[in-house]
mmCIF file of C-alpha atoms in Angstrom:
data_model
loop_
_atom_site.group_PDB
_atom_site.id
_atom_site.type_symbol
_atom_site.label_atom_id
_atom_site.label_comp_id
_atom_site.label_asym_id
_atom_site.label_seq_id
_atom_site.Cartn_x
_atom_site.Cartn_y
_atom_site.Cartn_z
ATOM 1 C CA MET A 7 -38.131 -23.947 -38.827
ATOM 2 C CA ALA A 8 -36.041 -23.862 -42.011
ATOM 3 C CA MET A 9 -35.346 -20.488 -43.572
ATOM 4 C CA ARG A 10 -37.220 -19.994 -46.862
ATOM 5 C CA PHE A 11 -35.512 -17.055 -48.545
ATOM 6 C CA GLU A 12 -36.847 -18.207 -51.932
ATOM 7 C CA ASP A 13 -40.385 -17.303 -50.837
ATOM 8 C CA SER A 14 -39.379 -13.742 -49.894
ATOM 9 C CA ASP A 15 -40.346 -10.786 -52.098
ATOM 10 C CA PHE A 16 -37.168 -8.916 -51.183
ATOM 11 C CA ASN A 17 -35.102 -7.927 -54.232
ATOM 12 C CA TYR A 18 -31.351 -8.063 -53.586
ATOM 13 C CA MET A 19 -30.488 -6.569 -56.966
ATOM 14 C CA ASN A 20 -32.603 -3.421 -56.730
ATOM 15 C CA LYS A 21 -30.630 -1.916 -53.856
ATOM 16 C CA LYS A 22 -27.152 -1.721 -55.391
ATOM 17 C CA PRO A 23 -26.452 1.839 -54.102
ATOM 18 C CA LEU A 24 -27.257 0.712 -50.557
ATOM 19 C CA TRP A 25 -24.954 -2.349 -50.681
ATOM 20 C CA PHE A 26 -22.126 -0.406 -52.329
ATOM 21 C CA GLY A 27 -22.608 2.433 -49.827
ATOM 22 C CA ILE A 28 -22.287 0.033 -46.870
ATOM 23 C CA SER A 29 -19.103 -1.366 -48.418
ATOM 24 C CA ALA A 30 -17.717 2.149 -48.802
ATOM 25 C CA LEU A 31 -18.457 2.912 -45.136
ATOM 26 C CA LEU A 32 -16.597 -0.263 -44.146
ATOM 27 C CA LEU A 33 -13.595 0.364 -46.383
ATOM 28 C CA VAL A 34 -12.936 4.120 -46.291
ATOM 29 C CA PRO A 35 -11.718 4.333 -42.634
ATOM 30 C CA GLY A 36 -9.419 1.376 -43.219
ATOM 31 C CA ILE A 37 -8.010 2.839 -46.432
ATOM 32 C CA ALA A 38 -7.303 6.093 -44.592
ATOM 33 C CA ALA A 39 -5.519 4.113 -41.856
ATOM 34 C CA ILE A 40 -3.479 2.217 -44.473
ATOM 35 C CA LEU A 41 -2.350 5.510 -46.033
ATOM 36 C CA TYR A 42 -1.413 6.831 -42.587
ATOM 37 C CA CYS A 43 0.630 3.682 -41.874
ATOM 38 C CA LEU A 44 2.416 4.071 -45.210
ATOM 39 C CA MET A 45 3.483 7.576 -44.234
ATOM 40 C CA ALA A 46 4.262 6.769 -40.583
ATOM 41 C CA PHE A 47 5.809 3.286 -40.829
ATOM 42 C CA GLY A 48 6.734 2.932 -44.504
ATOM 43 C CA SER A 49 4.339 -0.027 -44.911
ATOM 44 C CA PRO A 50 0.524 -0.395 -45.004
ATOM 45 C CA LEU A 51 0.550 -2.269 -41.668
ATOM 46 C CA ARG A 52 2.796 -2.557 -38.631
ATOM 47 C CA LEU A 53 5.042 -5.437 -39.633
ATOM 48 C CA GLY A 54 6.148 -7.989 -37.036
ATOM 49 C CA ILE A 55 9.598 -9.487 -36.762
ATOM 50 C CA ASP A 56 8.645 -12.200 -39.269
ATOM 51 C CA PHE A 57 8.917 -9.494 -41.938
ATOM 52 C CA THR A 58 11.316 -6.936 -40.475
ATOM 53 C CA GLY A 59 13.763 -9.172 -38.626
ATOM 54 C CA GLY A 60 14.511 -8.940 -34.913
ATOM 55 C CA THR A 61 13.908 -10.783 -31.658
ATOM 56 C CA LEU A 62 10.593 -11.359 -29.904
ATOM 57 C CA ALA A 63 10.569 -12.477 -26.278
ATOM 58 C CA GLN A 64 7.474 -13.329 -24.250
ATOM 59 C CA LEU A 65 8.148 -13.380 -20.507
ATOM 60 C CA THR A 66 5.636 -14.200 -17.777
ATOM 61 C CA PHE A 67 6.331 -12.905 -14.266
ATOM 62 C CA GLU A 68 4.982 -14.010 -10.925
ATOM 63 C CA LYS A 69 4.144 -10.452 -9.963
ATOM 64 C CA THR A 70 2.436 -7.567 -11.743
ATOM 65 C CA VAL A 71 4.742 -5.536 -13.999
ATOM 66 C CA THR A 72 4.410 -2.374 -16.053
ATOM 67 C CA ALA A 73 5.661 -1.673 -19.566
ATOM 68 C CA GLN A 74 7.885 1.116 -18.251
ATOM 69 C CA GLU A 75 9.571 -1.184 -15.736
ATOM 70 C CA VAL A 76 10.343 -3.821 -18.331
ATOM 71 C CA LYS A 77 11.444 -1.307 -20.962
ATOM 72 C CA SER A 78 13.826 0.352 -18.519
ATOM 73 C CA LEU A 79 15.330 -3.006 -17.651
ATOM 74 C CA VAL A 80 15.701 -4.033 -21.303
ATOM 75 C CA SER A 81 17.341 -0.680 -22.112
ATOM 76 C CA LYS A 82 19.906 -1.222 -19.327
ATOM 77 C CA ALA A 83 20.654 -4.633 -20.844
ATOM 78 C CA GLY A 84 21.738 -2.888 -24.064
ATOM 79 C CA HIS A 85 18.516 -2.591 -26.089
ATOM 80 C CA PRO A 86 17.310 1.035 -25.839
ATOM 81 C CA ASP A 87 15.162 0.790 -29.005
ATOM 82 C CA SER A 88 13.027 -2.065 -27.693
ATOM 83 C CA GLN A 89 9.227 -2.120 -27.741
ATOM 84 C CA VAL A 90 7.339 -3.565 -24.771
ATOM 85 C CA GLN A 91 3.693 -4.561 -24.461
ATOM 86 C CA ILE A 92 2.031 -5.922 -21.311
ATOM 87 C CA ALA A 93 -0.732 -8.539 -21.478
ATOM 88 C CA ASP A 94 -2.718 -9.679 -18.441
ATOM 89 C CA ASN A 95 -0.510 -7.490 -16.167
ATOM 90 C CA LYS A 96 2.098 -10.245 -15.808
ATOM 91 C CA THR A 97 3.100 -11.106 -19.390
ATOM 92 C CA ALA A 98 5.564 -8.916 -21.280
ATOM 93 C CA LEU A 99 6.069 -9.002 -25.061
ATOM 94 C CA ILE A 100 9.504 -7.557 -25.852
ATOM 95 C CA ARG A 101 10.619 -6.701 -29.395
ATOM 96 C CA THR A 102 14.221 -5.728 -30.106
ATOM 97 C CA LYS A 103 16.732 -5.815 -32.914
ATOM 98 C CA ALA A 104 18.106 -9.280 -33.636
ATOM 99 C CA MET A 105 19.964 -10.661 -30.583
ATOM 100 C CA SER A 106 22.866 -13.080 -30.492
ATOM 101 C CA THR A 107 22.819 -16.045 -28.093
ATOM 102 C CA GLU A 108 25.058 -14.098 -25.671
ATOM 103 C CA GLN A 109 22.818 -11.022 -25.747
ATOM 104 C CA ARG A 110 19.783 -13.182 -25.136
ATOM 105 C CA GLN A 111 21.382 -14.752 -22.050
ATOM 106 C CA GLN A 112 22.471 -11.340 -20.760
ATOM 107 C CA LEU A 113 18.898 -10.094 -21.044
ATOM 108 C CA LEU A 114 17.500 -13.120 -19.217
ATOM 109 C CA ASP A 115 20.097 -12.762 -16.444
ATOM 110 C CA ALA A 116 19.328 -9.059 -16.046
ATOM 111 C CA VAL A 117 15.589 -9.729 -15.882
ATOM 112 C CA GLN A 118 16.010 -12.424 -13.246
ATOM 113 C CA LYS A 119 18.284 -10.220 -11.165
ATOM 114 C CA GLU A 120 15.911 -7.257 -11.141
ATOM 115 C CA MET A 121 12.451 -8.836 -11.401
ATOM 116 C CA GLY A 122 12.836 -12.187 -9.676
ATOM 117 C CA ALA A 123 11.341 -15.442 -10.891
ATOM 118 C CA PHE A 124 9.851 -15.503 -14.386
ATOM 119 C CA LYS A 125 9.172 -17.884 -17.269
ATOM 120 C CA ALA A 126 10.427 -17.417 -20.854
ATOM 121 C CA ASP A 127 7.393 -18.584 -22.861
ATOM 122 C CA ARG A 128 8.758 -17.547 -26.237
ATOM 123 C CA PHE A 129 12.080 -16.391 -27.668
ATOM 124 C CA GLU A 130 12.332 -16.023 -31.444
ATOM 125 C CA THR A 131 14.948 -14.341 -33.613
ATOM 126 C CA VAL A 132 14.560 -13.654 -37.343
ATOM 127 C CA GLY A 133 17.315 -12.074 -39.457
ATOM 128 C CA PRO A 134 16.469 -9.008 -41.616
ATOM 129 C CA THR A 135 17.294 -10.874 -44.842
ATOM 130 C CA ILE A 136 14.926 -13.733 -44.013
ATOM 131 C CA GLY A 137 12.258 -11.201 -43.026
ATOM 132 C CA LYS A 138 12.438 -9.400 -46.393
ATOM 133 C CA GLU A 139 12.404 -12.687 -48.270
ATOM 134 C CA LEU A 140 9.341 -13.866 -46.338
ATOM 135 C CA LEU A 141 7.545 -10.575 -47.064
ATOM 136 C CA LEU A 142 8.232 -10.883 -50.803
ATOM 137 C CA ASN A 143 7.161 -14.531 -50.799
ATOM 138 C CA SER A 144 3.924 -13.623 -48.992
ATOM 139 C CA MET A 145 3.103 -10.905 -51.524
ATOM 140 C CA SER A 146 3.884 -13.308 -54.372
ATOM 141 C CA ALA A 147 1.598 -15.958 -52.837
ATOM 142 C CA VAL A 148 -1.333 -13.512 -52.684
ATOM 143 C CA ALA A 149 -0.713 -12.307 -56.273
ATOM 144 C CA LEU A 150 -0.488 -15.867 -57.640
ATOM 145 C CA THR A 151 -3.673 -16.816 -55.806
ATOM 146 C CA LEU A 152 -5.579 -13.937 -57.394
ATOM 147 C CA LEU A 153 -4.221 -14.757 -60.872
ATOM 148 C CA GLY A 154 -5.159 -18.411 -60.411
ATOM 149 C CA ILE A 155 -8.708 -17.460 -59.431
ATOM 150 C CA ILE A 156 -9.050 -15.185 -62.492
ATOM 151 C CA GLY A 157 -7.879 -17.988 -64.771
ATOM 152 C CA TYR A 158 -10.084 -20.659 -63.212
ATOM 153 C CA VAL A 159 -13.296 -18.590 -63.054
ATOM 154 C CA SER A 160 -12.729 -17.262 -66.608
ATOM 155 C CA PHE A 161 -12.333 -20.852 -67.852
ATOM 156 C CA ARG A 162 -15.361 -22.209 -65.985
ATOM 157 C CA TYR A 163 -17.628 -19.196 -66.495
ATOM 158 C CA GLN A 164 -16.714 -15.953 -68.278
ATOM 159 C CA PHE A 165 -14.142 -13.203 -67.897
ATOM 160 C CA ASP A 166 -16.658 -10.745 -66.415
ATOM 161 C CA PHE A 167 -17.582 -13.325 -63.756
ATOM 162 C CA ALA A 168 -13.877 -13.635 -62.862
ATOM 163 C CA MET A 169 -13.251 -9.898 -62.603
ATOM 164 C CA CYS A 170 -16.305 -9.310 -60.411
ATOM 165 C CA ALA A 171 -15.313 -12.240 -58.171
ATOM 166 C CA ILE A 172 -11.851 -10.660 -57.789
ATOM 167 C CA ALA A 173 -13.438 -7.284 -56.993
ATOM 168 C CA ALA A 174 -15.464 -8.946 -54.227
ATOM 169 C CA LEU A 175 -12.282 -10.628 -52.945
ATOM 170 C CA LEU A 176 -10.401 -7.341 -52.913
ATOM 171 C CA HIS A 177 -13.261 -5.870 -50.862
ATOM 172 C CA ASP A 178 -12.623 -8.529 -48.209
ATOM 173 C CA VAL A 179 -8.821 -8.215 -48.282
ATOM 174 C CA VAL A 180 -8.883 -4.406 -48.089
ATOM 175 C CA PHE A 181 -11.355 -4.594 -45.193
ATOM 176 C CA ILE A 182 -9.047 -6.911 -43.212
ATOM 177 C CA LEU A 183 -5.985 -4.782 -44.012
ATOM 178 C CA GLY A 184 -7.857 -1.647 -42.999
ATOM 179 C CA VAL A 185 -8.965 -3.047 -39.650
ATOM 180 C CA PHE A 186 -5.435 -4.214 -38.864
ATOM 181 C CA ALA A 187 -4.002 -0.864 -39.946
ATOM 182 C CA ILE A 188 -6.340 0.786 -37.410
ATOM 183 C CA LEU A 189 -5.329 -1.758 -34.756
ATOM 184 C CA GLY A 190 -1.683 -1.092 -35.582
ATOM 185 C CA ILE A 191 -2.120 2.641 -35.077
ATOM 186 C CA PHE A 192 -4.081 2.527 -31.820
ATOM 187 C CA LEU A 193 -3.098 -0.811 -30.238
ATOM 188 C CA HIS A 194 0.338 -1.334 -31.869
ATOM 189 C CA VAL A 195 -0.803 -4.672 -33.314
ATOM 190 C CA GLU A 196 1.803 -6.156 -35.667
ATOM 191 C CA VAL A 197 1.127 -8.668 -38.431
ATOM 192 C CA ASP A 198 3.174 -11.830 -38.980
ATOM 193 C CA SER A 199 3.192 -14.817 -41.319
ATOM 194 C CA LEU A 200 0.039 -16.186 -39.654
ATOM 195 C CA PHE A 201 -1.777 -13.061 -40.834
ATOM 196 C CA VAL A 202 -0.897 -13.909 -44.451
ATOM 197 C CA THR A 203 -2.244 -17.421 -43.853
ATOM 198 C CA ALA A 204 -5.499 -15.923 -42.565
ATOM 199 C CA VAL A 205 -5.848 -13.650 -45.607
ATOM 200 C CA LEU A 206 -5.254 -16.512 -48.052
ATOM 201 C CA THR A 207 -7.782 -18.685 -46.202
ATOM 202 C CA VAL A 208 -10.362 -15.891 -46.355
ATOM 203 C CA VAL A 209 -9.716 -15.482 -50.087
ATOM 204 C CA GLY A 210 -10.421 -19.170 -50.642
ATOM 205 C CA PHE A 211 -13.561 -19.148 -48.498
ATOM 206 C CA SER A 212 -14.930 -15.977 -50.088
ATOM 207 C CA VAL A 213 -14.445 -17.081 -53.689
ATOM 208 C CA HIS A 214 -16.058 -20.417 -52.819
ATOM 209 C CA ASP A 215 -19.151 -18.574 -51.581
ATOM 210 C CA THR A 216 -19.204 -16.335 -54.662
ATOM 211 C CA ILE A 217 -18.842 -19.239 -57.091
ATOM 212 C CA ILE A 218 -21.820 -21.014 -55.508
ATOM 213 C CA ILE A 219 -23.989 -18.012 -56.409
ATOM 214 C CA TYR A 220 -22.399 -17.643 -59.866
ATOM 215 C CA ASP A 221 -22.957 -21.329 -60.566
ATOM 216 C CA ARG A 222 -26.637 -20.983 -59.715
ATOM 217 C CA ILE A 223 -26.861 -17.880 -61.941
ATOM 218 C CA ARG A 224 -25.419 -19.871 -64.858
ATOM 219 C CA GLU A 225 -27.879 -22.712 -64.275
ATOM 220 C CA ASN A 226 -30.846 -20.356 -63.998
ATOM 221 C CA MET A 227 -29.851 -18.448 -67.148
ATOM 222 C CA ARG A 228 -30.267 -21.663 -69.149
ATOM 223 C CA THR A 229 -33.903 -21.960 -68.086
ATOM 224 C CA ALA A 230 -34.748 -18.246 -67.900
ATOM 225 C CA GLY A 231 -37.758 -16.915 -69.762
ATOM 226 C CA LYS A 232 -37.517 -14.319 -72.521
ATOM 227 C CA ARG A 233 -38.819 -11.613 -70.205
ATOM 228 C CA ASP A 234 -36.342 -12.394 -67.431
ATOM 229 C CA THR A 235 -33.569 -9.821 -67.096
ATOM 230 C CA PHE A 236 -30.125 -10.642 -65.710
ATOM 231 C CA ASP A 237 -31.123 -8.960 -62.433
ATOM 232 C CA ASP A 238 -34.187 -11.230 -62.184
ATOM 233 C CA VAL A 239 -32.033 -14.323 -62.647
ATOM 234 C CA ALA A 240 -29.370 -13.089 -60.216
ATOM 235 C CA ASN A 241 -31.948 -12.176 -57.568
ATOM 236 C CA ARG A 242 -33.530 -15.633 -57.815
ATOM 237 C CA SER A 243 -30.083 -17.262 -57.601
ATOM 238 C CA ILE A 244 -29.137 -15.298 -54.478
ATOM 239 C CA LYS A 245 -32.357 -16.353 -52.751
ATOM 240 C CA GLN A 246 -31.763 -20.004 -53.651
ATOM 241 C CA THR A 247 -28.254 -20.015 -52.170
ATOM 242 C CA LEU A 248 -28.710 -17.555 -49.298
ATOM 243 C CA ALA A 249 -29.579 -20.076 -46.589
ATOM 244 C CA ARG A 250 -26.572 -22.238 -47.501
ATOM 245 C CA SER A 251 -24.215 -19.244 -47.467
ATOM 246 C CA ILE A 252 -25.423 -17.974 -44.100
ATOM 247 C CA ASN A 253 -25.454 -21.406 -42.445
ATOM 248 C CA THR A 254 -21.949 -22.247 -43.658
ATOM 249 C CA SER A 255 -20.527 -18.910 -42.553
ATOM 250 C CA LEU A 256 -22.329 -19.010 -39.214
ATOM 251 C CA THR A 257 -20.855 -22.383 -38.247
ATOM 252 C CA VAL A 258 -17.343 -21.157 -39.110
ATOM 253 C CA CYS A 259 -17.862 -17.888 -37.225
ATOM 254 C CA LEU A 260 -19.055 -19.680 -34.081
ATOM 255 C CA THR A 261 -15.915 -21.831 -34.113
ATOM 256 C CA LEU A 262 -13.678 -18.807 -34.660
ATOM 257 C CA LEU A 263 -15.458 -16.858 -31.924
ATOM 258 C CA ALA A 264 -14.760 -19.663 -29.439
ATOM 259 C CA MET A 265 -11.093 -19.655 -30.487
ATOM 260 C CA LEU A 266 -10.945 -15.874 -30.155
ATOM 261 C CA LEU A 267 -12.337 -15.978 -26.615
ATOM 262 C CA PHE A 268 -10.439 -19.009 -25.328
ATOM 263 C CA GLY A 269 -7.547 -19.592 -27.733
ATOM 264 C CA GLY A 270 -5.041 -17.379 -25.973
ATOM 265 C CA GLU A 271 -2.666 -14.592 -26.979
ATOM 266 C CA THR A 272 -0.692 -16.551 -29.580
ATOM 267 C CA VAL A 273 -3.544 -17.039 -32.079
ATOM 268 C CA ARG A 274 -5.702 -14.041 -31.159
ATOM 269 C CA TRP A 275 -4.944 -11.806 -34.140
ATOM 270 C CA PHE A 276 -4.888 -14.712 -36.592
ATOM 271 C CA VAL A 277 -8.382 -15.743 -35.473
ATOM 272 C CA LEU A 278 -9.633 -12.132 -35.539
ATOM 273 C CA ALA A 279 -8.396 -11.729 -39.135
ATOM 274 C CA MET A 280 -10.187 -14.935 -40.082
ATOM 275 C CA LEU A 281 -13.407 -13.898 -38.337
ATOM 276 C CA LEU A 282 -13.463 -10.450 -39.949
ATOM 277 C CA GLY A 283 -12.682 -11.951 -43.329
ATOM 278 C CA ILE A 284 -15.428 -14.587 -43.164
ATOM 279 C CA VAL A 285 -18.038 -11.974 -42.229
ATOM 280 C CA ALA A 286 -16.832 -9.570 -44.950
ATOM 281 C CA GLY A 287 -16.625 -12.417 -47.472
ATOM 282 C CA THR A 288 -20.184 -13.526 -46.799
ATOM 283 C CA TYR A 289 -21.407 -9.947 -47.208
ATOM 284 C CA SER A 290 -19.495 -9.331 -50.443
ATOM 285 C CA SER A 291 -20.581 -12.652 -51.972
ATOM 286 C CA ILE A 292 -24.263 -11.907 -51.352
ATOM 287 C CA PHE A 293 -24.449 -8.141 -51.737
ATOM 288 C CA ASN A 294 -21.536 -7.181 -54.013
ATOM 289 C CA ALA A 295 -20.457 -9.958 -56.403
ATOM 290 C CA SER A 296 -23.686 -10.375 -58.404
ATOM 291 C CA GLN A 297 -24.473 -6.664 -58.200
ATOM 292 C CA LEU A 298 -21.063 -5.800 -59.665
ATOM 293 C CA LEU A 299 -21.644 -8.339 -62.437
ATOM 294 C CA SER A 300 -24.973 -6.670 -63.212
ATOM 295 C CA VAL A 301 -23.326 -3.227 -63.397
ATOM 296 C CA TRP A 302 -20.534 -4.621 -65.607
ATOM 297 C CA ARG A 303 -23.073 -6.093 -68.041
ATOM 298 C CA MET A 304 -25.207 -2.939 -68.105
ATOM 299 C CA MET A 305 -22.104 -0.902 -68.948
ATOM 300 C CA GLY A 306 -21.301 -3.373 -71.728
ATOM 301 C CA VAL A 307 -24.815 -2.997 -73.179
ATOM 302 C CA LYS A 308 -24.516 0.803 -73.101
ATOM 303 C CA ARG A 309 -21.129 0.710 -74.836
ATOM 304 C CA ALA A 310 -22.510 -1.640 -77.497
ATOM 305 C CA ALA A 311 -25.449 0.724 -78.099
#
């Protein structure tokens, strides 16, 4: 049976404190974690070697290993400051300062001598200069994306539409950053260039969802009666687009969930960032974007009076 949200009596615009309160509950722990990371690590998230420079090795052993065993071995090979994580009891993720080709071979020889047969699944080295340049380029890409959205939405609609769409986007971005800051603190999860790709994809998806609702608001305002308030028009517009928003997001989330469960270690955090962002973006588009626009316009009326 098709969902008929238009026939519902529920008013999505009358519960602004509830929607904004839920958003605050979602964002405040993450913001606190971001501030902690800034003090502890000097950055809002744990940065991977893509941004800091260094070498990442992923080794899979035939027998069960512990992080302490591998770390001790790597330290003996000349890398006492290494970080080691164990996945699935047999896979070791080793992060060190940037290695030369000779140092890499020495490490592999030492591992084989002490631990026996193993497989080097991944061995990447990024220089510190390239890492800093990539970080700056990533930040520039996000900033340019936001500016482009402001310009486009202002041109197609109005400036207040654009600013409220950006506020809804920032809700989604801060939520993702906050979750990954928490994961960085407790699970030592590091972000890489794929994380930036996930954030930019979420930004595009979220603004698409928001613009669908804003477009319907603009259409409904042209045919609104004299007694219809902006909240009446916005509430009707949300109901008319709600089924489409939920169905679109649900199909994407099901795909991402399958990738999260079966996609493997390499794409796990990228897919999680996407999944969190799609859910947050759907929420903010429905329960924040139009509500913020209503508040903005009410404040403008009060200032004019």
